[in-house]
Coordinates of C-alpha atoms and ligand atoms in Angstrom, one line a residue:
X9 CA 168.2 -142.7 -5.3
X10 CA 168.8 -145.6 -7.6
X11 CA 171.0 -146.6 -10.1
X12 CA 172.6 -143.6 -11.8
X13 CA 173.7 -144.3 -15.4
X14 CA 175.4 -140.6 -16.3
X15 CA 176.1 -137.5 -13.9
X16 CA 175.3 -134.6 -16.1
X17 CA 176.8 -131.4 -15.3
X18 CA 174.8 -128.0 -16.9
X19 CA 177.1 -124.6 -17.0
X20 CA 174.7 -121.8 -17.0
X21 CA 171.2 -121.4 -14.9
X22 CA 169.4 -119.4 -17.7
X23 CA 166.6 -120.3 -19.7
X24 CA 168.1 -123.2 -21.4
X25 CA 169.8 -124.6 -18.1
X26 CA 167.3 -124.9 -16.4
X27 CA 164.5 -126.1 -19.2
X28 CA 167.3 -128.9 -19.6
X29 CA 167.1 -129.8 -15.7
X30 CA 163.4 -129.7 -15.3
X31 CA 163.5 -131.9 -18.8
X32 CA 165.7 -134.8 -17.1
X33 CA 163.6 -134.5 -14.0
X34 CA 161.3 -137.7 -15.4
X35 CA 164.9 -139.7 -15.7
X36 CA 165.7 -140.7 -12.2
X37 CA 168.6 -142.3 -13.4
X38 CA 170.3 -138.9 -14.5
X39 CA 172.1 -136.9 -12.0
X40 CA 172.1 -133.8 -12.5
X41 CA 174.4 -130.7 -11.1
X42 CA 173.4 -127.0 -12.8
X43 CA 176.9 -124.4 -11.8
X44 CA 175.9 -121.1 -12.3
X45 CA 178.4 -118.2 -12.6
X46 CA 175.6 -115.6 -10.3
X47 CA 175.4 -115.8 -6.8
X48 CA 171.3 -116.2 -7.5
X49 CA 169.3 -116.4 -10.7
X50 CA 169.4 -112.7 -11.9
X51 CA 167.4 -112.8 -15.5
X52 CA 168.9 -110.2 -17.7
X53 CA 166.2 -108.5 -20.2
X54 CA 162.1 -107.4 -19.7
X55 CA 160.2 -109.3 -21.9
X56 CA 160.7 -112.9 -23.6
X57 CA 157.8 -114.1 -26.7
X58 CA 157.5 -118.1 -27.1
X59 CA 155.3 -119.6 -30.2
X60 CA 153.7 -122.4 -29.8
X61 CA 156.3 -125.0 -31.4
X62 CA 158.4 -124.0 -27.9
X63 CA 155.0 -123.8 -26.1
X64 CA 154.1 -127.4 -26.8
X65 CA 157.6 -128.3 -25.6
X66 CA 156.7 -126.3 -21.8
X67 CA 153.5 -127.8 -21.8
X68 CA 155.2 -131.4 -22.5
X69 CA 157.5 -130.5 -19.4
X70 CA 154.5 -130.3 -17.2
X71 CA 155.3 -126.6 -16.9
X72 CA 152.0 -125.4 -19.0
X73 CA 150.0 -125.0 -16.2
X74 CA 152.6 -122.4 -14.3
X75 CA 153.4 -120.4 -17.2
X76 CA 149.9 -119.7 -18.2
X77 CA 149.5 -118.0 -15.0
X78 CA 152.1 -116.1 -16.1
X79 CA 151.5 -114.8 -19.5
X80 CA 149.9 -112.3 -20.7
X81 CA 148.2 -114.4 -23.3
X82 CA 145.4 -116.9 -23.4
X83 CA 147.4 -120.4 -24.8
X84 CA 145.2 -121.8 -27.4
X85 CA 145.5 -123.4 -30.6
X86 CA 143.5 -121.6 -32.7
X87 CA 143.8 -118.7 -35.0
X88 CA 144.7 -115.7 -33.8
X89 CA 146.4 -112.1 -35.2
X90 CA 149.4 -112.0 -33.5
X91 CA 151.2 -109.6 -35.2
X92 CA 150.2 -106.1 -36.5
X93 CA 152.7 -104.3 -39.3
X94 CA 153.0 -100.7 -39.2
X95 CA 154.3 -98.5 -41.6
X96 CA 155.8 -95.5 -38.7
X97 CA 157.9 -93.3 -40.2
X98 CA 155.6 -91.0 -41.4
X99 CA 153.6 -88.4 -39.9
X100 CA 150.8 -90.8 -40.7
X101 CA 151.4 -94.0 -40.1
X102 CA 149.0 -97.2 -41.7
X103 CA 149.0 -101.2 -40.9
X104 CA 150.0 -102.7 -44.4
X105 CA 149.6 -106.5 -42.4
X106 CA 148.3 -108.6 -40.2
X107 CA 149.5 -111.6 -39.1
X108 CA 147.6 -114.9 -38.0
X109 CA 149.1 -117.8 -36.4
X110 CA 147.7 -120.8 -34.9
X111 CA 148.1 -120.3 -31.5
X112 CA 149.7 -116.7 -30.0
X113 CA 153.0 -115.4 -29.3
X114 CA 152.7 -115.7 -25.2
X115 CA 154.6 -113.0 -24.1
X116 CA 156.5 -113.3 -20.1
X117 CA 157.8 -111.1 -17.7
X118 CA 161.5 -113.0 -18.3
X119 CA 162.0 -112.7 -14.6
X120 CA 158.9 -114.7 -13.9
X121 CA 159.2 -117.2 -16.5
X122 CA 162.6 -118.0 -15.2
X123 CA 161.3 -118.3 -11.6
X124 CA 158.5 -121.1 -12.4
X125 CA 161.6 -122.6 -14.2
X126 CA 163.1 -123.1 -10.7
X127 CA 160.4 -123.8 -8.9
X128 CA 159.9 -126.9 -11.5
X129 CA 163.6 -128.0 -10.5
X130 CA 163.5 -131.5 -9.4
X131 CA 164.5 -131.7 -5.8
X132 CA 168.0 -134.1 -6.7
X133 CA 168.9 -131.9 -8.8
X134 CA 171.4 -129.7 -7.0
X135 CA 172.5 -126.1 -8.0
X136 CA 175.9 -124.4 -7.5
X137 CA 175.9 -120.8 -7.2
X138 CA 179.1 -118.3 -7.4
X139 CA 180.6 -121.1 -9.9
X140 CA 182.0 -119.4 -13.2
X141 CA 183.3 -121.9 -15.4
X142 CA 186.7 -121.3 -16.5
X143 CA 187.7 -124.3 -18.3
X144 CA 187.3 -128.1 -19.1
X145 CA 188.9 -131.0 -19.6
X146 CA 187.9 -134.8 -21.4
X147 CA 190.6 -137.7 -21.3
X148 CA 189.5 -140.0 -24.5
X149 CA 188.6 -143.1 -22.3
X150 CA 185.2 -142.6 -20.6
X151 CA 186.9 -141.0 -17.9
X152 CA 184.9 -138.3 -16.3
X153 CA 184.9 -134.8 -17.0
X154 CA 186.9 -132.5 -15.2
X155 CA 185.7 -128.9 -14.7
X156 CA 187.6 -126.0 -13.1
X157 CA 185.5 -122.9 -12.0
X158 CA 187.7 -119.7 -11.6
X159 CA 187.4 -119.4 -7.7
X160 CA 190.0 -122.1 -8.1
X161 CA 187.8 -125.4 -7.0
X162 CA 186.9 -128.3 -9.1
X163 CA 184.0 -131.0 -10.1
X164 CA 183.5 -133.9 -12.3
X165 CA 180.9 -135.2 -14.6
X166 CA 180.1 -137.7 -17.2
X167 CA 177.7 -135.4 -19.5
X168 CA 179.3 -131.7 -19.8
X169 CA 176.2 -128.8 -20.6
X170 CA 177.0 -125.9 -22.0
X171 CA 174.0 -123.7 -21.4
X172 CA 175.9 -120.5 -20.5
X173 CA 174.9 -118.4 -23.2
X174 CA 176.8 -115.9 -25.9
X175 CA 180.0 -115.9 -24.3
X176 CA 180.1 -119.5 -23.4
X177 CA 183.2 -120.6 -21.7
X178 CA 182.3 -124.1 -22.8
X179 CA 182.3 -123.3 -26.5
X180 CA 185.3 -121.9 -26.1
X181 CA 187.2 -125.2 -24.7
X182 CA 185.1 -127.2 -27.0
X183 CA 186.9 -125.6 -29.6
X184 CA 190.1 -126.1 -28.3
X185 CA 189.3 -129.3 -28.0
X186 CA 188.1 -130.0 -32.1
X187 CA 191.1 -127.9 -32.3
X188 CA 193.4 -130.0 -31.3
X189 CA 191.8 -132.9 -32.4
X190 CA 192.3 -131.6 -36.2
X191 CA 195.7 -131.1 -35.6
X192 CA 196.3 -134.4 -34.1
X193 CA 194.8 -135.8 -37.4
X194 CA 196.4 -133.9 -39.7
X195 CA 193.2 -131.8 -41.0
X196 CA 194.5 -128.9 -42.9
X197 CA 195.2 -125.7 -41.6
X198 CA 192.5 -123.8 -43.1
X199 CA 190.0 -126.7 -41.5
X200 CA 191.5 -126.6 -37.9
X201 CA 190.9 -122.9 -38.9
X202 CA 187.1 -122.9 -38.9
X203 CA 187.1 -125.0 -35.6
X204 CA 188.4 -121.3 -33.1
X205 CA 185.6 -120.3 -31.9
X206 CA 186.0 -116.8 -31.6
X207 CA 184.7 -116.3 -35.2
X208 CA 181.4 -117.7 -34.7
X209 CA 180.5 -114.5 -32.6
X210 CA 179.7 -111.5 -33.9
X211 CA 178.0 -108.4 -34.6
X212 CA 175.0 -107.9 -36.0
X213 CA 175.2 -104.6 -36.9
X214 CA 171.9 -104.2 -34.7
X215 CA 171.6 -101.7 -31.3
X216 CA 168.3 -103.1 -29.1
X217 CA 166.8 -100.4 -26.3
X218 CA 164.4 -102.1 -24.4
X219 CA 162.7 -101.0 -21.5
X220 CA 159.4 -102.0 -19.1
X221 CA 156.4 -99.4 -19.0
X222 CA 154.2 -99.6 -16.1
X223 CA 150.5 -99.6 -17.4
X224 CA 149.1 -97.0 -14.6
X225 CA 151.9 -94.3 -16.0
X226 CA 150.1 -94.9 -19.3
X227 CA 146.5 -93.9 -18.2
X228 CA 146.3 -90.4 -18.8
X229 CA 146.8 -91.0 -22.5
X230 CA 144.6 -94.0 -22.8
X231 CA 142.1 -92.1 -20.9
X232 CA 142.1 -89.5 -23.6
X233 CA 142.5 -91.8 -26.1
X234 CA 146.1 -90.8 -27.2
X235 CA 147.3 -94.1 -26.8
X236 CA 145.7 -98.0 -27.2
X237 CA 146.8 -100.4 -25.0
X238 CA 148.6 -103.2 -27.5
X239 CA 146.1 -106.6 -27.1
X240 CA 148.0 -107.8 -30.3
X241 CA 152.2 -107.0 -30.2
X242 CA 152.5 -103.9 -32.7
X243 CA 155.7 -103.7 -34.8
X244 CA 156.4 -99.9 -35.8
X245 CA 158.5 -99.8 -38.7
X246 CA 160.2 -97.8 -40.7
X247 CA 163.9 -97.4 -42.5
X248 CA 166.9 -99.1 -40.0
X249 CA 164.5 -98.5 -37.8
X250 CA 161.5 -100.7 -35.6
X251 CA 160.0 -100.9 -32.6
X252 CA 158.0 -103.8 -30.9
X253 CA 155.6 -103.4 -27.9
X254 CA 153.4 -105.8 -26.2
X255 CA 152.3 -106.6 -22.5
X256 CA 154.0 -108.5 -20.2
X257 CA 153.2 -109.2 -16.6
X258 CA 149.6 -109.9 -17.2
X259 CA 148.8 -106.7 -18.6
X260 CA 150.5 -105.0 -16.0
X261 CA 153.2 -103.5 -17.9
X262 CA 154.3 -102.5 -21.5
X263 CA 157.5 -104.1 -23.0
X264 CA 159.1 -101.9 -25.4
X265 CA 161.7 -102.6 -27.9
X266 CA 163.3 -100.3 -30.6
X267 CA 165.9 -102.1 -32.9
X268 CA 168.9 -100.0 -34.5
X269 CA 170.0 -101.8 -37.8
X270 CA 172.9 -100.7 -39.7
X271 CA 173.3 -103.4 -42.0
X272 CA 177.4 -101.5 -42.7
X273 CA 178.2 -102.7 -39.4
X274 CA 177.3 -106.1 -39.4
X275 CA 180.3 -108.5 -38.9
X276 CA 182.2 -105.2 -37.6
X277 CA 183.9 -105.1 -34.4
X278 CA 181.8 -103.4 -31.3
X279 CA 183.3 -101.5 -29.3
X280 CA 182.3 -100.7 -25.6
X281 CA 179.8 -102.7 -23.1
X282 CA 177.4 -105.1 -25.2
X283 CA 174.9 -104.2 -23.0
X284 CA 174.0 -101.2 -20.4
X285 CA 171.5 -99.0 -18.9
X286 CA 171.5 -95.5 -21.1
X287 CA 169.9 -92.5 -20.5
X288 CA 166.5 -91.9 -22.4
X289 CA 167.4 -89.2 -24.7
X290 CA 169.9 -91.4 -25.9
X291 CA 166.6 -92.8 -28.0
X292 CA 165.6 -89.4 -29.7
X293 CA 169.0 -89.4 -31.5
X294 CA 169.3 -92.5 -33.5
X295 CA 166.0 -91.7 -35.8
X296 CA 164.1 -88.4 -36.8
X297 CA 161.4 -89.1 -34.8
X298 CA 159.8 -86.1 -34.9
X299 CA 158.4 -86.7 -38.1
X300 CA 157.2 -90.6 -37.2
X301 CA 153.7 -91.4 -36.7
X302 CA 152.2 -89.5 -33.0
X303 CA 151.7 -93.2 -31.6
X304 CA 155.3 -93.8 -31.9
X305 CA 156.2 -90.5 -30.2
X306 CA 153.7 -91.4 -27.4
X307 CA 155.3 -95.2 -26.8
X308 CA 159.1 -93.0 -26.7
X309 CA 157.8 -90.6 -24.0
X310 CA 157.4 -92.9 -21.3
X311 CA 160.6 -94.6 -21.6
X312 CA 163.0 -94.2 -18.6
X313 CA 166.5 -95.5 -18.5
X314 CA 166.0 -98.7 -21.5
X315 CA 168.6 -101.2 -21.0
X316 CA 171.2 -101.0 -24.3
X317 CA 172.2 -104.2 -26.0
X318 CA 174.7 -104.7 -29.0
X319 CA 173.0 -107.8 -30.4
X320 CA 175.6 -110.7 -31.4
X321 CA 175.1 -113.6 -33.1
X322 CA 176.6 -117.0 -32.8
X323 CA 176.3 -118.3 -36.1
X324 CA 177.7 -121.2 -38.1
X325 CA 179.1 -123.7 -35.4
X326 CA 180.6 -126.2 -37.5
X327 CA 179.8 -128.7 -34.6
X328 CA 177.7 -128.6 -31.2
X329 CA 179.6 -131.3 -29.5
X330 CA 183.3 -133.0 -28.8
X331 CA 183.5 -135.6 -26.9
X332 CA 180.9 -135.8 -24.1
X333 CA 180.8 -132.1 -24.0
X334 CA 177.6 -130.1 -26.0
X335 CA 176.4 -126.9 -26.4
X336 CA 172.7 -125.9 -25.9
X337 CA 170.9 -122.1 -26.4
X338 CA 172.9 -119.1 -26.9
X339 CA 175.8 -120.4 -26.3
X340 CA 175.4 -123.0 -29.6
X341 CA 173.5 -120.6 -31.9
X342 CA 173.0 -117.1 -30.0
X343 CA 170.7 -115.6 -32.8
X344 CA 169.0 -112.3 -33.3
X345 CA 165.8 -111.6 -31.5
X346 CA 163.2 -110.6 -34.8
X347 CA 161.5 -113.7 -34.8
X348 CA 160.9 -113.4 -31.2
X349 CA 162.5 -117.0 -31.1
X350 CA 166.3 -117.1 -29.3
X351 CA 163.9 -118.5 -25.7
X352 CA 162.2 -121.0 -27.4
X353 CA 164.6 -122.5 -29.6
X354 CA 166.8 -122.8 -26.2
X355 CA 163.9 -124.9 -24.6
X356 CA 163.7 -126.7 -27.5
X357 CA 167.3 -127.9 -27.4
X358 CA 166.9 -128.5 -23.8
X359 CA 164.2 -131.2 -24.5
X360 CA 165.3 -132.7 -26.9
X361 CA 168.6 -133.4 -25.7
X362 CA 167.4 -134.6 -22.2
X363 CA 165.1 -137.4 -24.4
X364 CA 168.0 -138.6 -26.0
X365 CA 170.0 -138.8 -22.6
X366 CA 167.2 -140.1 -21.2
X367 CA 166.3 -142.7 -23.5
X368 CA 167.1 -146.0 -22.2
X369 CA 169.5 -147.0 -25.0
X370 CA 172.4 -144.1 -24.4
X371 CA 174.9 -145.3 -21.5
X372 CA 177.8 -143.8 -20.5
X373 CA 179.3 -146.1 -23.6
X374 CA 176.5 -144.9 -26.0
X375 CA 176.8 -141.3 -25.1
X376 CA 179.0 -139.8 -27.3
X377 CA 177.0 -141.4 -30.3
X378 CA 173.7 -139.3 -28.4
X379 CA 175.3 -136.4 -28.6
X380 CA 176.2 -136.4 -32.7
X381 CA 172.8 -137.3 -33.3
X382 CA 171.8 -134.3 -31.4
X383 CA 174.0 -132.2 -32.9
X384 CA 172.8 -134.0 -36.5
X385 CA 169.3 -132.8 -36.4
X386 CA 169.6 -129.5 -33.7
X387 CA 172.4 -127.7 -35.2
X388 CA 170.9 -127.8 -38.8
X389 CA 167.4 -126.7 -37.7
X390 CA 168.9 -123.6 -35.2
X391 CA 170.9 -122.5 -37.2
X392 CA 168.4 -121.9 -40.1
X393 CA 165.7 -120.1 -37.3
X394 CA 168.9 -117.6 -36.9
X395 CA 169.0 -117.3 -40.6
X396 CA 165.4 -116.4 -40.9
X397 CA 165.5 -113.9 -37.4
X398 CA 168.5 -112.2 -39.3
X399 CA 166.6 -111.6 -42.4
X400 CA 163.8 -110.6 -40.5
X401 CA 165.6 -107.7 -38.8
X402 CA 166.4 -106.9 -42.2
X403 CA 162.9 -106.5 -43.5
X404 CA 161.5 -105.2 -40.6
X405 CA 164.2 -102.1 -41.4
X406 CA 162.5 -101.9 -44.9
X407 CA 165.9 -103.9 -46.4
X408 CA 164.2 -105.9 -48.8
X409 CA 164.9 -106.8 -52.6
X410 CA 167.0 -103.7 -52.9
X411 CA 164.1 -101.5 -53.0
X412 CA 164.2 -97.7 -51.9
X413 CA 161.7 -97.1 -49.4
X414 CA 162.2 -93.5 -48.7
X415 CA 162.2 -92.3 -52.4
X416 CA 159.4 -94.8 -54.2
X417 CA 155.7 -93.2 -55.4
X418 CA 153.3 -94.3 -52.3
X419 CA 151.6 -96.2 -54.7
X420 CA 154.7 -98.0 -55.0
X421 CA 155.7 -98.4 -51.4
X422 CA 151.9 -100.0 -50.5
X423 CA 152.3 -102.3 -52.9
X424 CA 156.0 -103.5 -51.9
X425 CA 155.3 -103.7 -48.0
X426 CA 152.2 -105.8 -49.1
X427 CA 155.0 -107.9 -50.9
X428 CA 157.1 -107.9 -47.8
X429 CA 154.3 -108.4 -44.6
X430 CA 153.6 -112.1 -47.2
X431 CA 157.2 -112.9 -47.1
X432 CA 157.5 -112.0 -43.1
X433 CA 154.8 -114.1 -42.4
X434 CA 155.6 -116.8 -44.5
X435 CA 159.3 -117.0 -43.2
X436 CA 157.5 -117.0 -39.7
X437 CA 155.0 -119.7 -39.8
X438 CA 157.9 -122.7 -38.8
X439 CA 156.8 -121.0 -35.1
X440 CA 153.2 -122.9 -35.5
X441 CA 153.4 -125.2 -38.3
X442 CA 156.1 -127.3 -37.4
X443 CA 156.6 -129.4 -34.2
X444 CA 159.5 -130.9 -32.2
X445 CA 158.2 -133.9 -31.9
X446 CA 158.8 -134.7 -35.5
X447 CA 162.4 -134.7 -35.4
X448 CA 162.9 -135.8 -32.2
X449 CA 161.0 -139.1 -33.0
X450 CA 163.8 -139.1 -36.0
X451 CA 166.5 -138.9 -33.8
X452 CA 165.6 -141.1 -31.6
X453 CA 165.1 -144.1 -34.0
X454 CA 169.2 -143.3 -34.7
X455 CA 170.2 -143.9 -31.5
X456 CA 171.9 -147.3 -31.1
X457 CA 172.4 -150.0 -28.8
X458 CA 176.1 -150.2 -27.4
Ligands
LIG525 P1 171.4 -117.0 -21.2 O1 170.0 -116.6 -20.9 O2 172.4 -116.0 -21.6 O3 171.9 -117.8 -19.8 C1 173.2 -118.2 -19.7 C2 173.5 -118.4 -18.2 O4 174.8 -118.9 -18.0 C3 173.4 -117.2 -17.3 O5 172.6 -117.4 -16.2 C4 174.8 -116.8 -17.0 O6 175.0 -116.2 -15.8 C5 175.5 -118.2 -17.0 N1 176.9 -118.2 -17.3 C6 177.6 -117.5 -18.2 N2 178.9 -117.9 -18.3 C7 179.0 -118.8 -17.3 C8 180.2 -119.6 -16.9 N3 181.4 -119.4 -17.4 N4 180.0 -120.5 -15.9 C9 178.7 -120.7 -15.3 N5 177.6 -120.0 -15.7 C10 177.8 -119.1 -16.7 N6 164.0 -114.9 -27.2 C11 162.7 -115.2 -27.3 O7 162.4 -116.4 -27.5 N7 161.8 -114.3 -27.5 C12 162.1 -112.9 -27.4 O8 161.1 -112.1 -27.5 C13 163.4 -112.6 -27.2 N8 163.8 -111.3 -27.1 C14 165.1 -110.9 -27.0 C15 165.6 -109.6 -27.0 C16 166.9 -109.2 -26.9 C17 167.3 -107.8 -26.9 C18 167.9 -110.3 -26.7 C19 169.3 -109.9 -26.5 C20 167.5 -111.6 -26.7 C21 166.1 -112.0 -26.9 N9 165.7 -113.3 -26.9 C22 164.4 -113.6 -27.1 C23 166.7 -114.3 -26.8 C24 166.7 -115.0 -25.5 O9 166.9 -114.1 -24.5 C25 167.9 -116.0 -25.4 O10 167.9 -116.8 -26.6 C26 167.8 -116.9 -24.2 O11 167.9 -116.2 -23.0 C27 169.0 -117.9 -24.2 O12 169.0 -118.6 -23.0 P2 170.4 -119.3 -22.6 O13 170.0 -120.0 -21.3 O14 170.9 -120.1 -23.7 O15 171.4 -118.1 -22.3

């Protein structure tokens, strides 16, 4: 190994972790350390969705080849539907839109996307199981980071990571830090205020059940042609109420997700486990589903023991970064899953902050001044995506310009979700239309010699 101009530490082996590490593979001069709180990579969820903005991005990582193996998709860059619109709760139900991107929504088994993840891990990178982070801390001078991990031992780093999701332990010091800072400075009280972290996460008001169908249970009803296999994901929709499925695994099995919205609860307090394995029926409860659309019914019936999650946002960080310490994926902008975009906007992050590391100009002297440019362009652009995913739950629940679904003339309601399936898609189409290279070229002409 040669030179090494900054020891980077990650916190947190999920999807943005380890994107980050593969990313500052092609910078020999970068070591870099990943501490993961699991005793082995143990993906939580079924199914992940990536658009082709975050796509490009894999592909630029040299991982394109590995995940297309993997998906259940065909990557390409032409049109394609990749979305259908149902109207579901109703005993019939109708598609009221279709929508075309350039390039699919490549759907993964989130197990095996994570695992060609690892195997892309550069070989010097070395990774710490059993490590939990517990706390952090910067002196002002360049010294190096120290890190404490709760089973009591320590490390050190120049470049602190914090890829460890919603309930980041990072974030929280970080705060502390900005915290303190304020105070130091004199920043008024309400200021200093906005800096605790702890009111960045919350609630939003949504309930996910998800759950992985095996394709051979299916065959009886596709035989009798009951039930269609989904070649394009289907959104069921109807009042506080929708329900995604598309394949994963190559076709070899069916992720299903129903969302819960109760837009009263947003911001509230939730109480009990975010997340847990519930028993089926727990389903047939939340929505009258008798009187939805058959298809619906069908998709419900083969559901066994879906995985609960109280979806919480991290929203509004008024910075990503203190010191040499940064926040990347969940853990700087946790958002809500309707865009199908939380995954790709943490590889995103991942890459572009390993090219500004990377780049020749940042040093351990310059590093600090790479990190607010990161935080500059990253946290303005993430934080919108969550803003558009939020509003997408929203209409997805038929929320929409105050109009009453459930009461309106039919006439009426065709005309509004024809209204509503043009403003989804056009709220949607950053996914395809927009690249990272753009900004990152941006950022990068900010960086400065030391
Ligand atoms: P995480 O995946 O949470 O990883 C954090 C890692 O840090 C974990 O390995 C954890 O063990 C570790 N860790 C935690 N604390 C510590 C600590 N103190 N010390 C050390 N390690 C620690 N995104 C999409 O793009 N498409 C989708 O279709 C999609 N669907 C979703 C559906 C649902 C119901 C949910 C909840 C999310 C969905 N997402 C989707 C979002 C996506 O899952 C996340 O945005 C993504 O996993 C974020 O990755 P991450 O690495 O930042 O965080």
């Amino acid at each position: 190994m040669g030179v090494i101009k900054l020891r980077v530490a990650i916190c947190g082996g999920g999807i943005a972790g380890l994107a980050h590490a593969c990313a500052l593979a092609r910078y020999p001069d970068i070591s870099v350390n990943i501490y993961e709180s699991t005793d082995k990579f143990s993906p939580f969820g079924a199914g992940i969705g990536v658009w082709p903005r975050a796509w490009n991005v894999l592909c630029a990582l040299g991982l394109g080849e590995d995940m297309a193996k993997i998906t259940s998709g065909s990557p390409t860059s032409s049109p394609v539907q990749s979305f259908s619109f149902r109207k579901s709760d109703q005993p019939s139900g109708f598609t009221f839109g279709n929508m075309f991107s350039r390039g699919p929504l490549l759907t993964f088994h989130r197990a095996q996307f994570q695992e060609v993840l690892v195997q892309h891990l550069p070989p010097s990178s070395r990774i710490h199981h059993s490590k939990r982070l517990k706390s952090y801390s910067q002196g002002r001078l360049g010294c190096p980071i120290r890190l404490l991990f709760e089973d009591g031992t320590y490390a050190t780093c120049d470049v602190l990571v914090g890829a460890d999701g919603i309930k980041s332990a990072v974030r929280n010091c970080l705060f502390q830090d900005q915290t303190e800072i304020a105070r130091e400075i004199g920043r008024p009280a309400d200021e200093q205020k906005t800096l605790t972290c702890k009111d960045h996460v919350s609630w939003a008001g949504s309930i996910a059940y998800r759950a992985l169908i095996p394709v051979e249970r299916l065959k009886e009803d596709c035989d009798q042609g009951l039930l269609v296999l989904p070649m394009t994901p289907t959104m069921y929709v109807g009042t506080d109420v929708h329900m995604v499925v598309y394949p994963v695994s190559k076709g070899k099995e069916v992720n299903l997700a129903l969302f819960h919205f109760r837009p009263e609860l947003q911001g509230m307090p939730f109480h009990g486990p975010w997340s847990k394995g519930v028993d089926e029926s727990e389903l047939f409860d939340i929505a009258r589903f008798e009187s939805w659309e058959p298809e619906v019914q069908r998709w419900l019936k083969y559901v066994r023991r879906p995985t609960k999650w109280a979806i919480h946002t991290v929203v509004d960080l008024p910075t990503f970064t203190s010191g040499r310490a940064v926040l990347i994926g969940d853990a700087a902008h946790s958002c809500s899953p309707h865009q199908g975009t939380g995954a790709g906007q943490a590889i995103e992050d991942a890459y572009f902050l390993a090219e500004l590391l990377g780049d020749p100009r940042t040093t351990l002297n310059t590093v600090q001044q790479a990190l607010k440019v990161y935080d500059k362009f990253r946290r303005p652009w993430t934080q919108d995506a969550s803003a558009k995913a939020m509003a997408n739950g929203r209409y997805l629940t038929l929320h929409y310009d105050g109009f009453d679904f459930v009461h309106a003339d039919a006439a009426a309601v065709v005309q509004k979700l024809h209204e509503l399936s043009d403003v989804m898609i056009d709220e949607w189409k950053w996914c395809w239309t927009t690249t990272v290279e753009d900004s990152l070229k941006a950022a990068l002409s900010q960086l400065q010699y030391a």
